[in-house]
CSV table of C-alpha atoms and ligand atoms in Angstrom, one decimal:
chain,number,residue,atom,x,y,z
Q,1,MET,CA,108.1,94.6,115.3
Q,2,ALA,CA,108.5,98.4,116.1
Q,3,ASP,CA,110.6,98.8,113.0
Q,4,GLU,CA,108.5,97.3,110.4
Q,5,ILE,CA,105.7,99.1,108.5
Q,6,ASP,CA,102.1,98.2,108.3
Q,7,THR,CA,101.6,97.3,104.7
Q,8,THR,CA,97.7,97.8,104.8
Q,9,ARG,CA,98.5,101.5,105.2
Q,10,VAL,CA,101.2,102.2,102.6
Q,11,ILE,CA,99.7,104.8,100.1
Q,12,CYS,CA,102.9,104.5,97.7
Q,13,PRO,CA,106.6,104.7,97.6
Q,14,LEU,CA,107.8,108.2,98.1
Q,15,HIS,CA,109.9,108.2,94.9
Q,16,GLU,CA,106.7,107.6,92.8
Q,17,LEU,CA,105.4,110.8,94.1
Q,18,ALA,CA,106.9,113.8,91.9
Q,19,ASP,CA,107.8,116.9,93.6
Q,20,PRO,CA,105.4,118.7,93.4
Q,21,GLY,CA,103.0,115.8,92.6
Q,22,ALA,CA,99.9,114.0,93.8
Q,23,ARG,CA,98.8,110.6,94.2
Q,24,GLY,CA,95.1,109.3,94.7
Q,25,PHE,CA,94.4,106.3,97.0
Q,26,THR,CA,91.5,104.2,98.1
Q,27,MET,CA,92.1,102.5,101.5
Q,28,GLY,CA,89.9,100.1,103.7
Q,29,GLN,CA,87.3,97.5,102.6
Q,30,GLY,CA,83.6,97.3,102.2
Q,31,GLU,CA,81.1,99.7,100.3
Q,32,TRP,CA,82.7,102.8,101.8
Q,33,PRO,CA,86.3,102.6,101.9
Q,34,LEU,CA,88.4,105.9,102.4
Q,35,LYS,CA,89.1,107.8,99.3
Q,36,GLY,CA,92.0,110.3,99.7
Q,37,PHE,CA,95.0,111.8,98.1
Q,38,VAL,CA,98.4,112.8,99.0
Q,39,VAL,CA,100.5,115.8,97.7
Q,40,ARG,CA,104.2,116.3,97.8
Q,41,GLN,CA,106.1,119.6,97.9
Q,42,GLY,CA,109.9,119.3,98.7
Q,43,GLY,CA,110.3,117.3,101.7
Q,44,HIS,CA,106.7,117.5,102.9
Q,45,VAL,CA,103.7,115.2,102.2
Q,46,TYR,CA,100.2,116.1,103.0
Q,47,GLY,CA,97.0,114.0,103.0
Q,48,TYR,CA,93.6,115.0,102.3
Q,49,VAL,CA,90.0,113.3,101.9
Q,50,ASN,CA,89.0,113.4,98.2
Q,51,TYR,CA,85.9,115.2,99.1
Q,52,CYS,CA,85.5,119.0,97.8
Q,53,PRO,CA,83.7,121.1,100.7
Q,54,HIS,CA,81.8,123.0,97.8
Q,55,ALA,CA,79.5,120.5,96.7
Q,56,GLY,CA,81.1,117.0,97.8
Q,57,PHE,CA,82.3,115.8,94.6
Q,58,PRO,CA,85.7,114.2,94.2
Q,59,LEU,CA,88.4,116.8,93.2
Q,60,ASN,CA,89.5,114.7,90.2
Q,61,TRP,CA,88.3,113.2,87.0
Q,62,GLN,CA,91.5,111.8,86.0
Q,63,PRO,CA,93.8,109.5,88.2
Q,64,ASP,CA,96.2,111.4,90.3
Q,65,GLN,CA,95.2,114.9,88.8
Q,66,PHE,CA,94.9,116.9,91.8
Q,67,LEU,CA,97.2,119.8,91.0
Q,68,VAL,CA,97.0,122.6,88.8
Q,69,PRO,CA,99.0,121.4,85.7
Q,70,GLY,CA,102.8,122.7,86.2
Q,71,GLY,CA,102.0,124.2,89.7
Q,72,ASN,CA,101.7,123.7,93.2
Q,73,THR,CA,98.2,124.3,94.0
Q,74,ILE,CA,95.4,121.8,94.6
Q,75,ARG,CA,92.4,122.2,92.2
Q,76,CYS,CA,88.9,120.7,92.0
Q,77,VAL,CA,88.2,120.1,88.4
Q,78,MET,CA,84.4,120.5,89.0
Q,79,HIS,CA,84.1,124.1,89.5
Q,80,GLY,CA,87.6,125.2,89.6
Q,81,ALA,CA,88.5,125.9,93.3
Q,82,LEU,CA,91.9,126.2,94.4
Q,83,PHE,CA,93.4,124.8,97.6
Q,84,GLU,CA,96.6,125.4,99.4
Q,85,MET,CA,98.8,122.4,99.4
Q,86,GLU,CA,100.2,122.8,102.9
Q,87,THR,CA,96.8,123.4,104.7
Q,88,GLY,CA,94.1,122.4,102.3
Q,89,SER,CA,92.7,125.9,102.8
Q,90,CYS,CA,90.4,127.1,99.8
Q,91,LEU,CA,92.4,130.0,98.1
Q,92,SER,CA,89.8,130.8,95.7
Q,93,GLY,CA,86.3,129.7,94.1
Q,94,PRO,CA,83.1,128.9,95.4
Q,95,CYS,CA,84.2,127.2,98.8
Q,96,LEU,CA,86.4,130.2,99.9
Q,97,GLY,CA,86.8,130.1,103.8
Q,98,LEU,CA,86.4,126.4,103.8
Q,99,GLY,CA,89.1,123.7,103.5
Q,100,LEU,CA,89.6,120.1,102.5
Q,101,GLN,CA,89.9,117.5,105.5
Q,102,ARG,CA,93.3,116.7,106.4
Q,103,LEU,CA,94.3,113.0,106.5
Q,104,PRO,CA,97.7,112.7,108.6
Q,105,VAL,CA,100.3,111.0,106.9
Q,106,HIS,CA,104.0,110.3,107.4
Q,107,VAL,CA,106.8,109.0,105.6
Q,108,ARG,CA,108.7,105.9,106.7
Q,109,HIS,CA,111.5,103.5,105.1
Q,110,GLY,CA,110.8,105.4,102.0
Q,111,TYR,CA,107.1,104.8,101.9
Q,112,VAL,CA,104.3,107.1,102.3
Q,113,LEU,CA,101.7,105.8,105.0
Q,114,LEU,CA,98.5,106.8,106.4
Q,115,ASP,CA,98.5,107.2,110.3
Q,116,ASP,CA,97.3,104.6,112.7
Q,117,SER,CA,95.3,107.2,114.1
Q,118,VAL,CA,93.0,107.3,110.9
Q,119,PRO,CA,90.1,104.5,111.5
Q,120,LEU,CA,89.7,102.2,108.4
Q,121,ARG,CA,86.1,100.6,108.1
Q,122,ASP,CA,85.9,97.1,108.7
Q,123,PRO,CA,83.4,95.2,106.6
Q,124,ASN,CA,82.2,93.0,109.2
C,201,LIG,S1,82.5,120.5,93.8
C,201,LIG,FE1,84.7,121.4,94.1
C,201,LIG,S2,84.7,123.5,93.3
C,201,LIG,FE2,82.5,122.7,93.3
């Protein structure tokens, strides 16, 4: 039905995402699932691939630790690059001028969902 949500694309309930806050996720099957994260600021939620444009490492070491503590800026723990929450653009650090790869997400019925436009790998 048109009003139902695709449970395979649920990232998390919105109320579990602090404001500001972040949540990592893995979606899809097979050896190379999609690894991403979402960040929330006010009424907006933004999604990104968990891949730093500097050297290709994940941005976090600890689960869900994507933001500067107590702040509203995305940080890569590897070499300290900072990124704007709303755009993923690098604000400072070794990848200045580059940006995170955006993942379109939306909120529906109280859940944060990955958009249908993002392909998920099929293991077959
Ligand atoms: S890998 Fe992210 S700043 Fe170097």
